Each structure stands twice: as C-alpha cells, then as structure tokens.
Amino acid sequence: MLSLAVMGSGKGSNFQSILDAIREGRLEARVACVLSDVADAFILERARGAGVPAIHVDGAPFKTKLEGVAEDRVLRILRDHGADSIALAGFMRIVKPKLIGAFRHRMVNIHPSLLPAFPGLHAWKQALEYGARVAGCTVHFVDEGTDTGPIIVQRPVGVLDTDTPETLHARIQEQEHLAYPEALQLLSAGRLRVEGRRVVRV
Amino acid sequence: MLSLAVMGSGKGSNFQSILDAIREGRLEARVACVLSDVADAFILERARGAGVPAIHVDGAPFKTKLEGVAEDRVLRILRDHGADSIALAGFMRIVKPKLIGAFRHRMVNIHPSLLPAFPGLHAWKQALEYGARVAGCTVHFVDEGTDTGPIIVQRPVGVLDTDTPETLHARIQEQEHLAYPEALQLLSAGRLRVEGRRVVRV
C-alpha cells in the first residue's frame, strides 16, 4: 500500500482521478498529503475537501524550480507525513537532484504526450502543430532530465481532423485519468522493476 | 486513380499489402513499376509474379543515396512508365532533392515508429530499448529531412513485457500493412491537403 504525496500547482484533476481510484478500490494507496507551490491552487481545496492534509510550500526565491530551503521544507513535510512515494500532478516547478535522489523510482510524473515525442510544455499543442495523428500520455519515473525518466504506462489518443488544442487536450486528459491510477497501482503492488531505461512488470 | 511506382530494397511486404489492397478494391491504384537498387531483392520477384514491370537500377557509384546518374535514370523510368506518385517500401537509400522536388507531396514513405519518436534505423529496437510502452508506424510524405515529412497516417502498437525486437517488429508490420494502403487511398482520392506540417483531410 502506497503512502502517497501528491504535488501540484493547478486544479488537480489527476489528483482527483487518484482519489477516485482509491475510493473505487482500483488503487491500493492512501494520500499522505498534498503539497502545492501555489497558495490558492484548487488542488489544495480539493485535498481539504477530501480530508487530506493540504500544505502550501513557498518556493521563493526561485520561480521555476524547487531547490534550497523550499526543497528542504518539502523533504521534511514528506517525512513528517510518512510519504513513501510522490505523484507529480501538474507541478509546475522543476524538481532537483536532492528530492529526486531521495525518492528514486518512488516519484512519478504524468506527461501529455507519448514520450520521447513532444517533451516540455503544451505537448498536445506541439503534437497538433507537428501534424501527429496519434498523441497520448505517459506516466514515468522522474529522473534528472526533463521528461526522460523510465516509462511505466503510455496510452495513445487519436488526433482528429477537427481537433483544436483544447479538444485534443481534453481527450488526452481522459486517458491520463486512467493511466495514472493504473501506473500507481503497479508501483503499489511492487510489480515494477527498473532495468536501465526499461520498466519491467514482475 | 494513382499510377504508383514502388521502390524497395528488400522483400517487399509492404508492396504486397499494396497489391492486396488493390485486388480487394480498398485502394484505387495501378502499380506502374517496381524499382530496386538491389538486383536480387525479392520485391522484384514479387513484381514479376504480379505482372508488374520490375526494374533494377544500379545506384553506383554511391552506396547509401540515390543521386547523379542513378537518380536521373529513376526519373526517366518513372516518366516512361507514367508514374504520378511513389511509394517507398523498404528502399534503403536516401532520396535526394531532385527526385523529392519532382514528386513533392506525391512520394510517401512508411516508418516503423510513431514519428517524431525514433527516426532512423531499427526504430522498433530503439523503442524497445527506450522502454516505450506504445510503439507504432507512420506513413508520411517524403521531404528533404530524415523521417520528417508531413504525416498522413499513424497507427499505435502496444509494447508487451515479453516483446523481443522481432516480435514487436512483426506486430508493427501488421499495422504497416493496414496503414500504407489506407494512406495511399487518401492520396488517390485527392483527400489530402498539406498545410505547413499538417496533412488535412478534405
């Protein structure tokens, strides 16, 4: 059973899919705490509504990364709440080696493309502009690169001629909400073994 | 109705899928000729068996590209046989701007990955080594880059824990044999409009 910290900066729809999966018995986990670098992010509201500790962590003096005193504070909060793994769910800061190393193969992220295609921001928009006919989402372990960690689950999403960035993003998010609980349950059940870049299911 | 030249260097399984689709009425095209840079390639044998002109073009003095006298010879053969479009089917030489320009948006290629992921050789092996969970194939127009042209059709293929390069390649090829006739029929029916990088169906 995972003791999961969820970290996000926005509305937390992937966090909601995790809560739903736990409630429906598809994911054996408890959410130890939810952390956000944005004081009024809806993900914190959602956590409070679900009776989960909801903690704002000030990222200052940095704007785009989690490092220094803020990183140390996060590590302390995770320890205090007994979190043994981390799910990034729309967390908009770059996590740094200290946190990554402390949660090696215990920290996962979700990305709205079939990596290694379209890393970085607004991946669904990149896919559309590239003219891809198959988009998708990827759940992966977090390593020191940007969207480069070992892949746990991917789900494809067909691109329609009529797609706008918004409609494609919405269909990718539907698949994210299936992929994330699925990947976390594999982690929870101890079924993932990382061999180099490959994640093998045991 | 397409008048199609097929160019290949190997066994020509994608050429076979094109022949099958024509015979079954899924693809409105005639194969004007089959060209190979390899004198004893099975694709030429297959063409002769199907009653299609089968022509070996010596690529000398080059080993990895089609340029110079060989390129000119190909252009002449295509004209003599009334070919208005080209399907590359395992053609192992790099085609150059003269041929590309003469068949702009009339020359297509098939690649065993979901581009832009895994361009280049042995894409199925690259996908497996990267740890991708979704592989696939791409039919695209040929431009001056390597596997960079506008995408017509993509089909995803799930990667299995038990996959070897051979088993994954085999399942990707199954999808290639569906994707290639599908893309060619869209071209044949005049349903493809290229807008920048995007191929829109009209």
Short mmCIF file of C-alpha atoms in Angstrom, two decimals:
data_model
loop_
_atom_site.label_atom_id
_atom_site.label_comp_id
_atom_site.label_asym_id
_atom_site.label_seq_id
_atom_site.Cartn_x
_atom_site.Cartn_y
_atom_site.Cartn_z
CA MET A 1 0.00 0.00 0.00
CA LEU A 2 1.47 3.32 -1.12
CA SER A 3 1.67 6.28 1.20
CA LEU A 4 1.48 8.91 -1.47
CA ALA A 5 2.32 12.60 -1.51
CA VAL A 6 0.73 14.47 -4.41
CA MET A 7 2.34 17.68 -5.62
CA GLY A 8 0.56 20.08 -7.96
CA SER A 9 0.24 23.71 -8.95
CA GLY A 10 -3.18 23.81 -10.57
CA LYS A 11 -6.65 22.37 -10.45
CA GLY A 12 -5.58 18.84 -9.61
CA SER A 13 -7.71 16.78 -11.99
CA ASN A 14 -5.14 13.98 -11.93
CA PHE A 15 -5.21 14.11 -8.12
CA GLN A 16 -8.98 13.66 -8.38
CA SER A 17 -8.52 10.59 -10.57
CA ILE A 18 -6.19 9.17 -7.90
CA LEU A 19 -8.77 9.82 -5.16
CA ASP A 20 -11.49 8.21 -7.30
CA ALA A 21 -9.37 5.15 -7.97
CA ILE A 22 -8.62 4.72 -4.26
CA ARG A 23 -12.30 5.03 -3.37
CA GLU A 24 -13.28 2.53 -6.07
CA GLY A 25 -10.66 0.01 -4.96
CA ARG A 26 -8.62 0.24 -8.18
CA LEU A 27 -5.64 1.74 -6.35
CA GLU A 28 -4.30 0.50 -3.04
CA ALA A 29 -2.89 3.71 -1.58
CA ARG A 30 -3.53 6.42 0.94
CA VAL A 31 -2.80 10.05 0.15
CA ALA A 32 -0.47 11.18 2.94
CA CYS A 33 -0.53 14.83 1.94
CA VAL A 34 -0.97 17.27 -0.95
CA LEU A 35 1.65 19.96 -1.50
CA SER A 36 1.40 22.99 -3.73
CA ASP A 37 3.71 25.86 -4.54
CA VAL A 38 0.63 27.97 -5.37
CA ALA A 39 -1.22 29.13 -2.27
CA ASP A 40 -4.66 29.31 -3.91
CA ALA A 41 -4.33 26.31 -6.23
CA PHE A 42 -7.56 24.34 -6.43
CA ILE A 43 -5.65 21.12 -5.76
CA LEU A 44 -5.31 22.25 -2.11
CA GLU A 45 -9.04 22.97 -1.92
CA ARG A 46 -9.72 19.52 -3.33
CA ALA A 47 -7.41 17.96 -0.71
CA ARG A 48 -9.13 19.74 2.14
CA GLY A 49 -12.49 18.59 0.78
CA ALA A 50 -11.20 15.01 0.85
CA GLY A 51 -9.84 15.33 4.38
CA VAL A 52 -6.22 15.19 3.22
CA PRO A 53 -3.50 17.46 4.72
CA ALA A 54 -3.14 20.34 2.22
CA ILE A 55 0.09 22.29 2.52
CA HIS A 56 1.34 25.33 0.65
CA VAL A 57 5.12 25.45 0.27
CA ASP A 58 6.58 28.80 -0.70
CA GLY A 59 9.11 28.22 -3.50
CA ALA A 60 10.92 31.54 -3.05
CA PRO A 61 13.39 32.81 -4.02
CA PHE A 62 13.05 30.60 -7.11
CA LYS A 63 10.20 30.80 -9.60
CA THR A 64 10.63 27.73 -11.79
CA LYS A 65 12.43 25.15 -9.65
CA LEU A 66 12.16 23.51 -6.25
CA GLU A 67 15.53 23.93 -4.59
CA GLY A 68 17.22 25.18 -1.45
CA VAL A 69 15.10 25.93 1.61
CA ALA A 70 11.84 25.11 -0.20
CA GLU A 71 13.19 21.70 -1.24
CA ASP A 72 14.32 21.01 2.31
CA ARG A 73 10.93 22.03 3.62
CA VAL A 74 9.22 19.65 1.21
CA LEU A 75 11.50 16.80 2.28
CA ARG A 76 10.66 17.47 5.93
CA ILE A 77 6.91 17.60 5.24
CA LEU A 78 7.07 14.34 3.30
CA ARG A 79 8.92 12.69 6.19
CA ASP A 80 6.54 14.12 8.80
CA HIS A 81 3.55 12.75 6.88
CA GLY A 82 5.11 9.36 6.27
CA ALA A 83 5.05 9.64 2.47
CA ASP A 84 6.98 6.85 0.77
CA SER A 85 6.27 7.97 -2.80
CA ILE A 86 5.36 11.07 -4.77
CA ALA A 87 2.95 11.67 -7.63
CA LEU A 88 3.55 14.90 -9.51
CA ALA A 89 0.21 16.13 -10.80
CA GLY A 90 0.64 19.35 -12.71
CA PHE A 91 3.52 20.53 -10.51
CA MET A 92 4.99 23.40 -12.49
CA ARG A 93 8.44 23.57 -10.92
CA ILE A 94 11.49 21.57 -11.92
CA VAL A 95 12.35 19.10 -9.16
CA LYS A 96 16.05 18.88 -8.36
CA PRO A 97 18.52 16.05 -7.62
CA LYS A 98 18.17 16.13 -3.81
CA LEU A 99 14.44 15.32 -3.91
CA ILE A 100 14.82 13.03 -6.93
CA GLY A 101 17.57 11.04 -5.23
CA ALA A 102 15.58 10.70 -2.00
CA PHE A 103 12.64 9.24 -3.97
CA ARG A 104 14.49 7.34 -6.72
CA HIS A 105 11.94 5.15 -8.52
CA ARG A 106 9.34 6.33 -5.99
CA MET A 107 8.46 9.60 -7.72
CA VAL A 108 6.29 9.54 -10.82
CA ASN A 109 5.05 12.17 -13.22
CA ILE A 110 2.47 12.26 -15.97
CA HIS A 111 3.08 13.97 -19.30
CA PRO A 112 0.53 14.69 -22.06
CA SER A 113 2.40 13.03 -24.95
CA LEU A 114 3.82 9.68 -25.97
CA LEU A 115 7.38 10.37 -24.83
CA PRO A 116 10.07 10.72 -26.15
CA ALA A 117 7.88 12.69 -28.61
CA PHE A 118 6.98 16.22 -27.52
CA PRO A 119 8.69 16.75 -24.16
CA GLY A 120 8.24 20.11 -22.47
CA LEU A 121 5.29 22.45 -22.21
CA HIS A 122 1.95 22.22 -24.02
CA ALA A 123 2.76 18.84 -25.53
CA TRP A 124 -0.74 18.44 -27.01
CA LYS A 125 -0.22 21.71 -28.90
CA GLN A 126 3.19 20.58 -30.10
CA ALA A 127 1.64 17.31 -31.37
CA LEU A 128 -1.09 19.17 -33.24
CA GLU A 129 1.36 21.63 -34.81
CA TYR A 130 3.66 18.78 -35.83
CA GLY A 131 0.75 17.09 -37.53
CA ALA A 132 0.90 13.91 -35.44
CA ARG A 133 -2.05 11.56 -35.99
CA VAL A 134 -1.51 9.69 -32.72
CA ALA A 135 -0.98 11.61 -29.49
CA GLY A 136 -1.25 10.27 -25.93
CA CYS A 137 0.07 10.38 -22.40
CA THR A 138 2.97 8.90 -20.46
CA VAL A 139 3.43 8.04 -16.78
CA HIS A 140 7.13 7.80 -15.96
CA PHE A 141 9.56 7.77 -13.09
CA VAL A 142 11.18 11.14 -12.52
CA ASP A 143 14.90 11.34 -13.20
CA GLU A 144 17.27 14.28 -13.57
CA GLY A 145 16.23 15.04 -17.16
CA THR A 146 13.15 16.78 -18.48
CA ASP A 147 10.51 14.13 -19.23
CA THR A 148 13.20 11.49 -19.73
CA GLY A 149 12.61 9.01 -16.88
CA PRO A 150 11.78 5.30 -17.33
CA ILE A 151 8.26 4.83 -18.70
CA ILE A 152 5.64 2.94 -16.71
CA VAL A 153 2.45 3.36 -18.75
CA GLN A 154 1.54 5.01 -22.04
CA ARG A 155 -1.89 5.38 -23.61
CA PRO A 156 -2.43 6.53 -27.21
CA VAL A 157 -5.04 9.07 -28.31
CA GLY A 158 -6.01 9.51 -31.95
CA VAL A 159 -5.86 13.04 -33.37
CA LEU A 160 -8.98 14.15 -35.26
CA ASP A 161 -9.02 16.49 -38.26
CA THR A 162 -11.35 18.73 -36.32
CA ASP A 163 -9.16 18.88 -33.19
CA THR A 164 -8.21 22.16 -31.60
CA PRO A 165 -5.58 22.24 -28.84
CA GLU A 166 -8.45 22.26 -26.34
CA THR A 167 -10.37 19.26 -27.69
CA LEU A 168 -7.20 17.18 -28.07
CA HIS A 169 -6.03 18.12 -24.58
CA ALA A 170 -9.41 17.09 -23.16
CA ARG A 171 -9.22 13.62 -24.75
CA ILE A 172 -5.62 13.18 -23.58
CA GLN A 173 -6.68 14.09 -20.05
CA GLU A 174 -9.37 11.37 -20.15
CA GLN A 175 -6.60 8.86 -20.80
CA GLU A 176 -4.36 10.44 -18.14
CA HIS A 177 -7.08 9.80 -15.59
CA LEU A 178 -6.95 6.10 -16.46
CA ALA A 179 -3.18 5.85 -16.90
CA TYR A 180 -2.14 7.48 -13.63
CA PRO A 181 -4.04 5.20 -11.23
CA GLU A 182 -3.02 2.19 -13.34
CA ALA A 183 0.69 3.09 -13.06
CA LEU A 184 0.45 3.88 -9.35
CA GLN A 185 -1.25 0.56 -8.67
CA LEU A 186 1.60 -1.27 -10.41
CA LEU A 187 4.00 0.63 -8.13
CA SER A 188 1.86 -0.06 -5.08
CA ALA A 189 1.74 -3.79 -5.81
CA GLY A 190 5.54 -3.93 -6.16
CA ARG A 191 5.17 -5.04 -9.78
CA LEU A 192 7.68 -2.62 -11.34
CA ARG A 193 11.35 -3.37 -11.78
CA VAL A 194 13.55 -0.77 -13.45
CA GLU A 195 16.22 -2.26 -15.72
CA GLY A 196 18.21 0.58 -17.26
CA ARG A 197 15.66 2.59 -19.20
CA ARG A 198 13.06 -0.18 -19.25
CA VAL A 199 10.41 -0.75 -16.63
CA VAL A 200 9.62 -4.46 -16.47
CA ARG A 201 6.48 -5.80 -14.80
CA VAL A 202 7.10 -8.67 -12.44
CA MET B 1 -6.59 6.63 -59.56
CA LEU B 2 -2.89 6.60 -58.64
CA SER B 3 -0.27 5.43 -61.07
CA LEU B 4 2.18 4.25 -58.47
CA ALA B 5 5.88 3.44 -58.62
CA VAL B 6 7.05 1.31 -55.71
CA MET B 7 10.72 1.46 -54.71
CA GLY B 8 12.26 -1.08 -52.37
CA SER B 9 15.47 -2.89 -51.48
CA GLY B 10 14.18 -5.97 -49.67
CA LYS B 11 11.41 -8.49 -49.55
CA GLY B 12 8.62 -6.03 -50.28
CA SER B 13 5.99 -7.00 -47.72
CA ASN B 14 4.55 -3.50 -47.85
CA PHE B 15 4.42 -3.76 -51.64
CA GLN B 16 2.45 -6.97 -51.16
CA SER B 17 -0.02 -5.17 -48.87
CA ILE B 18 -0.48 -2.56 -51.63
CA LEU B 19 -1.11 -5.27 -54.23
CA ASP B 20 -3.60 -6.99 -51.90
CA ALA B 21 -5.44 -3.72 -51.24
CA ILE B 22 -5.72 -3.01 -54.97
CA ARG B 23 -7.03 -6.52 -55.66
CA GLU B 24 -9.56 -6.25 -52.84
CA GLY B 25 -10.80 -2.84 -54.01
CA ARG B 26 -9.55 -0.96 -50.92
CA LEU B 27 -7.04 1.03 -52.95
CA GLU B 28 -7.79 2.64 -56.30
CA ALA B 29 -4.37 2.49 -57.94
CA ARG B 30 -2.33 0.69 -60.50
CA VAL B 31 1.31 -0.18 -59.90
CA ALA B 32 3.15 1.35 -62.85
CA CYS B 33 6.50 -0.23 -61.99
CA VAL B 34 8.67 -1.55 -59.18
CA LEU B 35 12.25 -0.29 -58.85
CA SER B 36 15.00 -1.71 -56.72
CA ASP B 37 18.62 -0.81 -56.15
CA VAL B 38 19.28 -4.46 -55.22
CA ALA B 39 19.38 -6.77 -58.25
CA ASP B 40 18.18 -9.88 -56.43
CA ALA B 41 15.73 -8.23 -54.00
CA PHE B 42 12.59 -10.31 -53.57
CA ILE B 43 10.43 -7.23 -54.24
CA LEU B 44 11.43 -7.53 -57.93
CA GLU B 45 10.49 -11.20 -57.92
CA ARG B 46 7.16 -10.31 -56.37
CA ALA B 47 6.57 -7.67 -59.04
CA ARG B 48 7.30 -10.10 -61.86
CA GLY B 49 4.91 -12.58 -60.24
CA ALA B 50 2.21 -9.91 -60.28
CA GLY B 51 2.87 -8.94 -63.90
CA VAL B 52 4.35 -5.56 -62.95
CA PRO B 53 7.46 -4.12 -64.67
CA ALA B 54 10.36 -4.92 -62.33
CA ILE B 55 13.47 -2.86 -62.86
CA HIS B 56 16.85 -2.93 -61.19
CA VAL B 57 18.57 0.47 -61.01
CA ASP B 58 22.27 0.40 -60.25
CA GLY B 59 22.98 3.04 -57.60
CA ALA B 60 26.74 3.23 -58.27
CA PRO B 61 28.98 4.97 -57.51
CA PHE B 62 27.00 5.71 -54.31
CA LYS B 63 26.13 3.14 -51.66
CA THR B 64 23.63 4.93 -49.39
CA LYS B 65 21.93 7.55 -51.54
CA LEU B 66 20.15 7.88 -54.86
CA GLU B 67 21.85 10.68 -56.74
CA GLY B 68 23.52 11.57 -60.02
CA VAL B 69 23.14 9.20 -62.96
CA ALA B 70 21.11 6.70 -60.93
CA GLU B 71 18.66 9.40 -59.85
CA ASP B 72 18.33 10.57 -63.45
CA ARG B 73 17.74 7.02 -64.58
CA VAL B 74 14.98 6.58 -61.99
CA LEU B 75 13.32 9.82 -63.08
CA ARG B 76 13.39 8.62 -66.69
CA ILE B 77 11.94 5.20 -65.80
CA LEU B 78 9.16 6.81 -63.76
CA ARG B 79 8.28 9.06 -66.72
CA ASP B 80 8.44 6.21 -69.21
CA HIS B 81 6.04 4.16 -67.09
CA GLY B 82 3.67 7.04 -66.44
CA ALA B 83 4.11 7.02 -62.67
CA ASP B 84 2.49 10.01 -60.96
CA SER B 85 3.40 9.03 -57.42
CA ILE B 86 5.94 6.96 -55.49
CA ALA B 87 5.64 4.64 -52.51
CA LEU B 88 8.93 3.87 -50.79
CA ALA B 89 8.70 0.38 -49.36
CA GLY B 90 11.90 -0.53 -47.60
CA PHE B 91 14.04 1.49 -50.00
CA MET B 92 17.39 1.68 -48.22
CA ARG B 93 18.90 4.69 -49.99
CA ILE B 94 18.43 8.33 -49.09
CA VAL B 95 16.42 10.05 -51.81
CA LYS B 96 17.72 13.45 -52.81
CA PRO B 97 16.15 16.85 -53.61
CA LYS B 98 15.87 16.35 -57.39
CA LEU B 99 13.57 13.35 -57.03
CA ILE B 100 11.83 14.77 -53.95
CA GLY B 101 11.11 18.04 -55.75
CA ALA B 102 9.78 16.25 -58.83
CA PHE B 103 7.32 14.29 -56.65
CA ARG B 104 6.53 16.90 -53.96
CA HIS B 105 3.57 15.58 -51.93
CA ARG B 106 3.39 12.64 -54.36
CA MET B 107 6.09 10.49 -52.69
CA VAL B 108 5.29 8.68 -49.45
CA ASN B 109 7.28 6.53 -47.08
CA ILE B 110 6.42 4.27 -44.17
CA HIS B 111 8.42 4.23 -40.95
CA PRO B 112 8.15 1.72 -38.08
CA SER B 113 7.59 4.21 -35.25
CA LEU B 114 5.22 6.97 -34.20
CA LEU B 115 7.28 9.85 -35.57
CA PRO B 116 8.80 12.18 -34.39
CA ALA B 117 9.80 9.46 -31.90
CA PHE B 118 12.55 7.10 -33.08
CA PRO B 119 13.56 8.30 -36.54
CA GLY B 120 16.32 6.42 -38.32
CA LEU B 121 17.19 2.75 -38.49
CA HIS B 122 15.67 -0.12 -36.49
CA ALA B 123 13.04 2.11 -34.91
CA TRP B 124 11.29 -0.84 -33.21
CA LYS B 125 14.56 -1.70 -31.48
CA GLN B 126 15.05 1.93 -30.44
CA ALA B 127 11.52 1.94 -28.96
CA LEU B 128 12.16 -1.24 -27.02
CA GLU B 129 15.49 -0.01 -25.68
CA TYR B 130 13.95 3.32 -24.70
CA GLY B 131 11.29 1.46 -22.76
CA ALA B 132 8.35 2.86 -24.74
CA ARG B 133 5.01 1.20 -23.93
CA VAL B 134 3.36 2.38 -27.17
CA ALA B 135 5.15 1.92 -30.49
CA GLY B 136 3.62 2.13 -33.96
CA CYS B 137 4.07 3.15 -37.54
CA THR B 138 3.84 6.32 -39.62
CA VAL B 139 3.07 6.96 -43.28
CA HIS B 140 4.36 10.37 -44.32
CA PHE B 141 5.19 12.47 -47.33
CA VAL B 142 8.90 12.50 -48.11
CA ASP B 143 10.69 15.79 -47.65
CA GLU B 144 14.38 16.73 -47.53
CA GLY B 145 14.81 15.60 -43.91
CA THR B 146 15.16 12.11 -42.47
CA ASP B 147 11.69 10.88 -41.47
CA THR B 148 10.46 14.45 -41.04
CA GLY B 149 7.81 14.86 -43.75
CA PRO B 150 4.14 15.69 -43.13
CA ILE B 151 2.29 12.77 -41.54
CA ILE B 152 -0.63 11.12 -43.33
CA VAL B 153 -1.47 8.13 -41.10
CA GLN B 154 -0.17 6.73 -37.82
CA ARG B 155 -1.20 3.53 -36.07
CA PRO B 156 -0.19 2.68 -32.48
CA VAL B 157 1.08 -0.72 -31.34
CA GLY B 158 1.26 -1.65 -27.66
CA VAL B 159 4.60 -2.98 -26.39
CA LEU B 160 4.42 -6.20 -24.38
CA ASP B 161 6.69 -7.11 -21.45
CA THR B 162 7.62 -10.23 -23.34
CA ASP B 163 8.49 -8.43 -26.58
CA THR B 164 11.76 -9.01 -28.36
CA PRO B 165 12.79 -6.76 -31.26
CA GLU B 166 11.47 -9.47 -33.58
CA THR B 167 8.01 -9.87 -32.02
CA LEU B 168 7.48 -6.12 -31.74
CA HIS B 169 8.63 -5.59 -35.32
CA ALA B 170 6.20 -8.25 -36.50
CA ARG B 171 3.23 -6.56 -34.81
CA ILE B 172 4.27 -3.15 -36.16
CA GLN B 173 4.45 -4.64 -39.67
CA GLU B 174 0.87 -5.91 -39.31
CA GLN B 175 -0.20 -2.32 -38.73
CA GLU B 176 2.02 -1.06 -41.56
CA HIS B 177 0.16 -3.34 -43.93
CA LEU B 178 -3.09 -1.62 -42.94
CA ALA B 179 -1.71 1.92 -42.70
CA TYR B 180 0.03 2.04 -46.08
CA PRO B 181 -2.98 1.20 -48.29
CA GLU B 182 -5.15 3.48 -46.14
CA ALA B 183 -2.79 6.44 -46.65
CA LEU B 184 -2.38 5.75 -50.38
CA GLN B 185 -6.13 5.59 -50.87
CA LEU B 186 -6.49 9.02 -49.21
CA LEU B 187 -3.89 10.30 -51.70
CA SER B 188 -5.59 8.53 -54.58
CA ALA B 189 -8.96 10.04 -53.73
CA GLY B 190 -7.46 13.53 -53.58
CA ARG B 191 -8.43 13.83 -49.94
CA LEU B 192 -5.10 15.13 -48.59
CA ARG B 193 -4.21 18.79 -48.36
CA VAL B 194 -0.83 19.73 -46.90
CA GLU B 195 -0.93 22.86 -44.74
CA GLY B 196 2.56 23.53 -43.43
CA ARG B 197 3.40 20.44 -41.39
CA ARG B 198 -0.20 19.26 -41.09
CA VAL B 199 -1.98 16.99 -43.53
CA VAL B 200 -5.67 17.85 -43.53
CA ARG B 201 -8.29 15.51 -44.98
CA VAL B 202 -10.76 17.19 -47.27
#
